[in-house]
Coordinates of C-alpha atoms in Angstrom, one line a residue:
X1 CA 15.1 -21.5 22.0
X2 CA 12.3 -18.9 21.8
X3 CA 12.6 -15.4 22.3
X4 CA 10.4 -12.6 23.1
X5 CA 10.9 -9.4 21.7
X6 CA 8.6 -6.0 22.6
X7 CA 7.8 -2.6 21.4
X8 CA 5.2 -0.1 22.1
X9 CA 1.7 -0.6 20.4
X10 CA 1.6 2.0 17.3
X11 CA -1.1 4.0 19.0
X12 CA 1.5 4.2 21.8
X13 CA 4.3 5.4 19.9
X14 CA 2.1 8.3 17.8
X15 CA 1.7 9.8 21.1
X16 CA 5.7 9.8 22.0
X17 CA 4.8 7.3 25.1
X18 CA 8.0 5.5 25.4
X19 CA 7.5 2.5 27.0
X20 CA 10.2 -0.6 27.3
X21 CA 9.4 -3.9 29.0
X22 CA 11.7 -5.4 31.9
X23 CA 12.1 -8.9 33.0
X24 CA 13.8 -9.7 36.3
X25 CA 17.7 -11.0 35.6
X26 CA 17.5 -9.7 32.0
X27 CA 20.2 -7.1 31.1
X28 CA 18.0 -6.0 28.3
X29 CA 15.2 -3.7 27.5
X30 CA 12.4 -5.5 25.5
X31 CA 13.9 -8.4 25.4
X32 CA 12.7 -11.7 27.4
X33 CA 15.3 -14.4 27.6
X34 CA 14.8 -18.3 26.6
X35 CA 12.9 -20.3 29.9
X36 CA 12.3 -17.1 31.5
X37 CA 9.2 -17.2 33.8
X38 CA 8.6 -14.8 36.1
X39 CA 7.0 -11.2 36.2
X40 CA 7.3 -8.7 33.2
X41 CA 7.6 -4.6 33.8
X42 CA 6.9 -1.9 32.0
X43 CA 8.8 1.1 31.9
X44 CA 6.5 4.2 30.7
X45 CA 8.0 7.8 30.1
X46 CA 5.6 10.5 28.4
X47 CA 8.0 12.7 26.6
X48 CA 5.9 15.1 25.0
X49 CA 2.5 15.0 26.8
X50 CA 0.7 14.4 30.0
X51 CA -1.3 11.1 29.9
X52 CA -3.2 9.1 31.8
X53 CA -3.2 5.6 32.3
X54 CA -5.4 2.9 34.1
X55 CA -5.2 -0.6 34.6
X56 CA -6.0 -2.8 31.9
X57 CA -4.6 -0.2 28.9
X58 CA -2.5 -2.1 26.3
X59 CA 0.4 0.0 25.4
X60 CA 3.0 -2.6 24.6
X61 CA 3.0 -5.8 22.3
X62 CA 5.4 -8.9 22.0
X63 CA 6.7 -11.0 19.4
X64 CA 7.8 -14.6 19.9
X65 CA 10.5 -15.9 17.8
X66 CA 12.0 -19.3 17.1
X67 CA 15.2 -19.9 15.4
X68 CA 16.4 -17.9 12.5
X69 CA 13.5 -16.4 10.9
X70 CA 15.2 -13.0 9.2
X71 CA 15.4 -13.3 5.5
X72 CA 18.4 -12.2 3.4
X73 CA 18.7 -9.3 1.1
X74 CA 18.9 -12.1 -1.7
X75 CA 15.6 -13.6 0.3
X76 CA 13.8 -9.8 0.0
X77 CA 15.2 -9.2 -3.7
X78 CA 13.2 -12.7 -4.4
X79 CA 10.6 -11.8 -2.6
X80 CA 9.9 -8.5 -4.2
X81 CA 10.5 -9.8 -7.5
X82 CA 7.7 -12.9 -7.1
X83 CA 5.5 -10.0 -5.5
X84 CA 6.6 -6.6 -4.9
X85 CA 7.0 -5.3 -1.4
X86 CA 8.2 -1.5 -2.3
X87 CA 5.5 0.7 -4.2
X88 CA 5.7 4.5 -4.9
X89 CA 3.0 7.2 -4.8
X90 CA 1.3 6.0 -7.7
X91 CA 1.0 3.0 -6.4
X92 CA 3.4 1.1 -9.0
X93 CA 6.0 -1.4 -7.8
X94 CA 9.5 0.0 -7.1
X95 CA 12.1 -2.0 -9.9
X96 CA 14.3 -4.7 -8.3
X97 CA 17.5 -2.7 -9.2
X98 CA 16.5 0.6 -7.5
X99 CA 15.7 -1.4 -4.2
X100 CA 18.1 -0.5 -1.7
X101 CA 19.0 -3.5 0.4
X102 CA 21.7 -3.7 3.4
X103 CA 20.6 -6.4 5.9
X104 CA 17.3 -5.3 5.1
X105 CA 15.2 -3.3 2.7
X106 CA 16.1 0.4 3.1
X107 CA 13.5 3.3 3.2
X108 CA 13.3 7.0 3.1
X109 CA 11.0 9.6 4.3
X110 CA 8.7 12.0 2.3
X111 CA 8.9 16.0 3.1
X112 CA 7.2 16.8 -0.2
X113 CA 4.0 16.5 -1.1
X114 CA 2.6 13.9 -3.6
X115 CA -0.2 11.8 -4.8
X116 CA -0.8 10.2 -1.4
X117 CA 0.1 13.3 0.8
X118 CA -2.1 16.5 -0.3
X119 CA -1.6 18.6 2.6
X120 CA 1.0 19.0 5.6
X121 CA 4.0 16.9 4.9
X122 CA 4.5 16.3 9.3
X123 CA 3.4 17.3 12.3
X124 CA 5.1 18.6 15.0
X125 CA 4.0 18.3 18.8
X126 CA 3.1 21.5 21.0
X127 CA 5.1 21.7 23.8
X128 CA 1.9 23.0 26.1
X129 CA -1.1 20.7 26.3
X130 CA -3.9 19.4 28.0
X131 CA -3.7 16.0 29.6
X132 CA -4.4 13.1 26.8
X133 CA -6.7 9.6 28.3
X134 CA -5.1 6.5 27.3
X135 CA -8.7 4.9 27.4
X136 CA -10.3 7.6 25.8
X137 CA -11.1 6.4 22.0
X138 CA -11.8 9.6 19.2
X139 CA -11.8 11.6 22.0
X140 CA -9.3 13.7 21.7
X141 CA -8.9 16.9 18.7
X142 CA -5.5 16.1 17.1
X143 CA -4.9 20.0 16.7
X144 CA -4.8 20.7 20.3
X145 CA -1.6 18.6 20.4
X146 CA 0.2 18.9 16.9
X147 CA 1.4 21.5 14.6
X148 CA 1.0 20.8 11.0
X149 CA 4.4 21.0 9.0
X150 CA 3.2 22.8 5.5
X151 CA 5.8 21.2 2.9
X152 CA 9.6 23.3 2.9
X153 CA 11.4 24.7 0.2
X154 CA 13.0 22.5 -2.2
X155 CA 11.8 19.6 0.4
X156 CA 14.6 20.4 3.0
X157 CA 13.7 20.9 6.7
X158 CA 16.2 21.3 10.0
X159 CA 14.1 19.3 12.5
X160 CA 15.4 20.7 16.0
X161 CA 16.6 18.6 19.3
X162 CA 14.4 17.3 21.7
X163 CA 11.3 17.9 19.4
X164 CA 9.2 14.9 17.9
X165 CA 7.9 14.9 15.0
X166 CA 5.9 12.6 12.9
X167 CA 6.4 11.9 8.6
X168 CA 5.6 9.6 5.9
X169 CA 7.9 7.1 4.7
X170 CA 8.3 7.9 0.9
X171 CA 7.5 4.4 -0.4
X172 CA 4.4 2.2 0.2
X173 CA 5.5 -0.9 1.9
X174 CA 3.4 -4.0 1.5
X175 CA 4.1 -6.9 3.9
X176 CA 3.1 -10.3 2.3
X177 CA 0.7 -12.8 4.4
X178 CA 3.4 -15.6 4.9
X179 CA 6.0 -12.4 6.3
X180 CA 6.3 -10.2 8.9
X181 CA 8.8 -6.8 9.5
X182 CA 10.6 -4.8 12.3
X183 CA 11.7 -1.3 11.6
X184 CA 15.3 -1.4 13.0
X185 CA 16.6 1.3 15.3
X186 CA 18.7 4.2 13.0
X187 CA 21.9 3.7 12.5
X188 CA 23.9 6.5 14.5
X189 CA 26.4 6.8 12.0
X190 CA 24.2 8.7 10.1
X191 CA 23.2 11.1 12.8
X192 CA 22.0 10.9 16.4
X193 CA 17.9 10.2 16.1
X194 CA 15.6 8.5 17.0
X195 CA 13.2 7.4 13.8
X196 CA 10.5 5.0 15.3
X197 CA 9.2 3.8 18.7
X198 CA 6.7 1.4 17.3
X199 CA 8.2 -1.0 15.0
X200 CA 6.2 -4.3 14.5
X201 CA 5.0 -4.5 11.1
X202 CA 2.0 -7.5 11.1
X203 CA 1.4 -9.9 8.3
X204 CA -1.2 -8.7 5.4
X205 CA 0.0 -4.5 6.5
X206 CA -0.2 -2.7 3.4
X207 CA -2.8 -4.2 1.3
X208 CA -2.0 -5.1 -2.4
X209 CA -0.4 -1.6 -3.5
X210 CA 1.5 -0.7 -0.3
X211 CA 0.6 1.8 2.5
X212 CA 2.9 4.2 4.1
X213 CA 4.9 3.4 7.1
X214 CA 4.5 6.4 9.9
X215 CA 7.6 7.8 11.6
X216 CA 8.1 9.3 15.2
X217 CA 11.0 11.3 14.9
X218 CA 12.8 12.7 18.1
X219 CA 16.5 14.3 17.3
X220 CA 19.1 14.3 20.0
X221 CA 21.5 17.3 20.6
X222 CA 22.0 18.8 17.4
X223 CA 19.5 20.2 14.1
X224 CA 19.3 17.5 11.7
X225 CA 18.5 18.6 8.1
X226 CA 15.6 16.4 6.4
X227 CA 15.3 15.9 2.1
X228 CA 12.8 14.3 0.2
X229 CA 13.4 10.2 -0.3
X230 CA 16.7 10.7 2.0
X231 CA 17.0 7.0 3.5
X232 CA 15.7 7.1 6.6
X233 CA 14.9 3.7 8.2
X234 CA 15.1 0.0 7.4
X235 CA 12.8 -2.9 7.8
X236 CA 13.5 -6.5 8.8
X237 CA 11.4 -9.1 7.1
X238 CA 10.6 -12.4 8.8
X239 CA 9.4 -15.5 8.0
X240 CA 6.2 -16.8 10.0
X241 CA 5.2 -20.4 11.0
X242 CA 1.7 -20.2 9.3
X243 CA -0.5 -18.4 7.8
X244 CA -3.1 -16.0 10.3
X245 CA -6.3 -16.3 9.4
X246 CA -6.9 -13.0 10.2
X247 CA -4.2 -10.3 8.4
X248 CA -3.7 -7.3 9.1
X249 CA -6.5 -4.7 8.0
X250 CA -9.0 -7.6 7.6
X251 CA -12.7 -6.5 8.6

């Protein structure tokens, strides 16, 4: 049976536009059942600025599946070893025994500066701004709507409730033609957050040597204290039924 699954386009989620597709019948956010035919929804909520929308604007994307596609940490630890998937800041692949694997390859985020990241470490968004167009392309100056994050002491930061942020992950990831990835919610045993809203990885992302994944943090009711390479996130890998002809980052 085939399944849809949905999340908000990456352009989306930088702008904290939480969006979640519906389905009539479906008890499920963003998710779209076997045989379903019928209308989809979409459920937008701007959480940190105005926007406008129009008719037409793609903010959400979908992913069919077919069967069991995930692979297995043994699958990813093969994977990696035939051609690497982790990198770090140098650009040099991550060794097989430091990858940390549980139901899928574990990540954590930078808040110190490196070879890749020069200057601010985050941003944070300003609470009063002006209204941001949807349709608008490169119209828009970035600083009018986010606070750059210079890089803390010692690389530890208390990001604050109800705020959102955005970070680096602190490897490169590199997703290989014949695979795809989903960065899975956070676990809330390790503290109440939300890490990503966009979370489709595409076959190709990443290059040869890697490319950092972006984060949209949002905490919920309490401070949460940040440190440099503390595991943050996790990615599903996937196995796709062909090749694309185009990957991702192609001209």
């Amino acid at each position: 049976p085939q399944l849809i699954r949905a999340n908000p386009k990456s352009s989306t989620g930088r702008l904290d536009l939480f969006t979640r597709l519906l389905a009539d019948n479906c008890g499920r956010f963003e998710t779209v059942p076997p045989g379903y035919t019928g209308p989809l929804y979409l459920e937008i909520v701007p959480r940190s600025f105005p926007v406008r929308v129009r008719t037409g604007l793609s903010l959400c994307q979908i992913r069919f599946s077919n069967g069991q596609a995930s692979l297995s940490d043994d699958e990813l630890r093969a994977e990696h070893e035939h051609s690497p998937l982790l990198f770090n800041d140098q650009g040099q692949p991550i060794a097989t025994d430091k990858l940390r694997l549980d139901n899928g390859l574990m990540m954590g985020i930078s808040t110190m500066r490196d070879a890749d990241i020069q200057g601010p470490i985050g941003y944070v968004a300003k609470r009063y701004t002006s209204i941001i167009d949807m349709a608008e392309e490169n119209g828009h100056d970035p600083s009018g709507f986010f606070d750059p994050i210079e890089q803390p002491n010692r690389g530890r930061l208390i990001v604050e409730p109800e705020e959102f942020y955005i970070f680096a992950s602190k490897e490169r990831i590199r997703i290989p033609p014949h695979l795809a990835a989903e960065m899975c919610a956070y676990d809330v045993g390790i503290g109440e957050l939300r890490t990503n809203y966009a979370g489709f990885f595409d076959n190709g992302f990443g290059g040869e040597h890697g490319t950092r994944a972006v984060l949209e943090v949002r905490p919920h009711d309490v401070p949460f204290l940040l440190e440099d390479g503390q595991v943050f996130f996790k990615l599903e890998f996937f196995k796709t039924i062909e090749l694309p002809e185009v990957v991702y980052g192609d001209d």
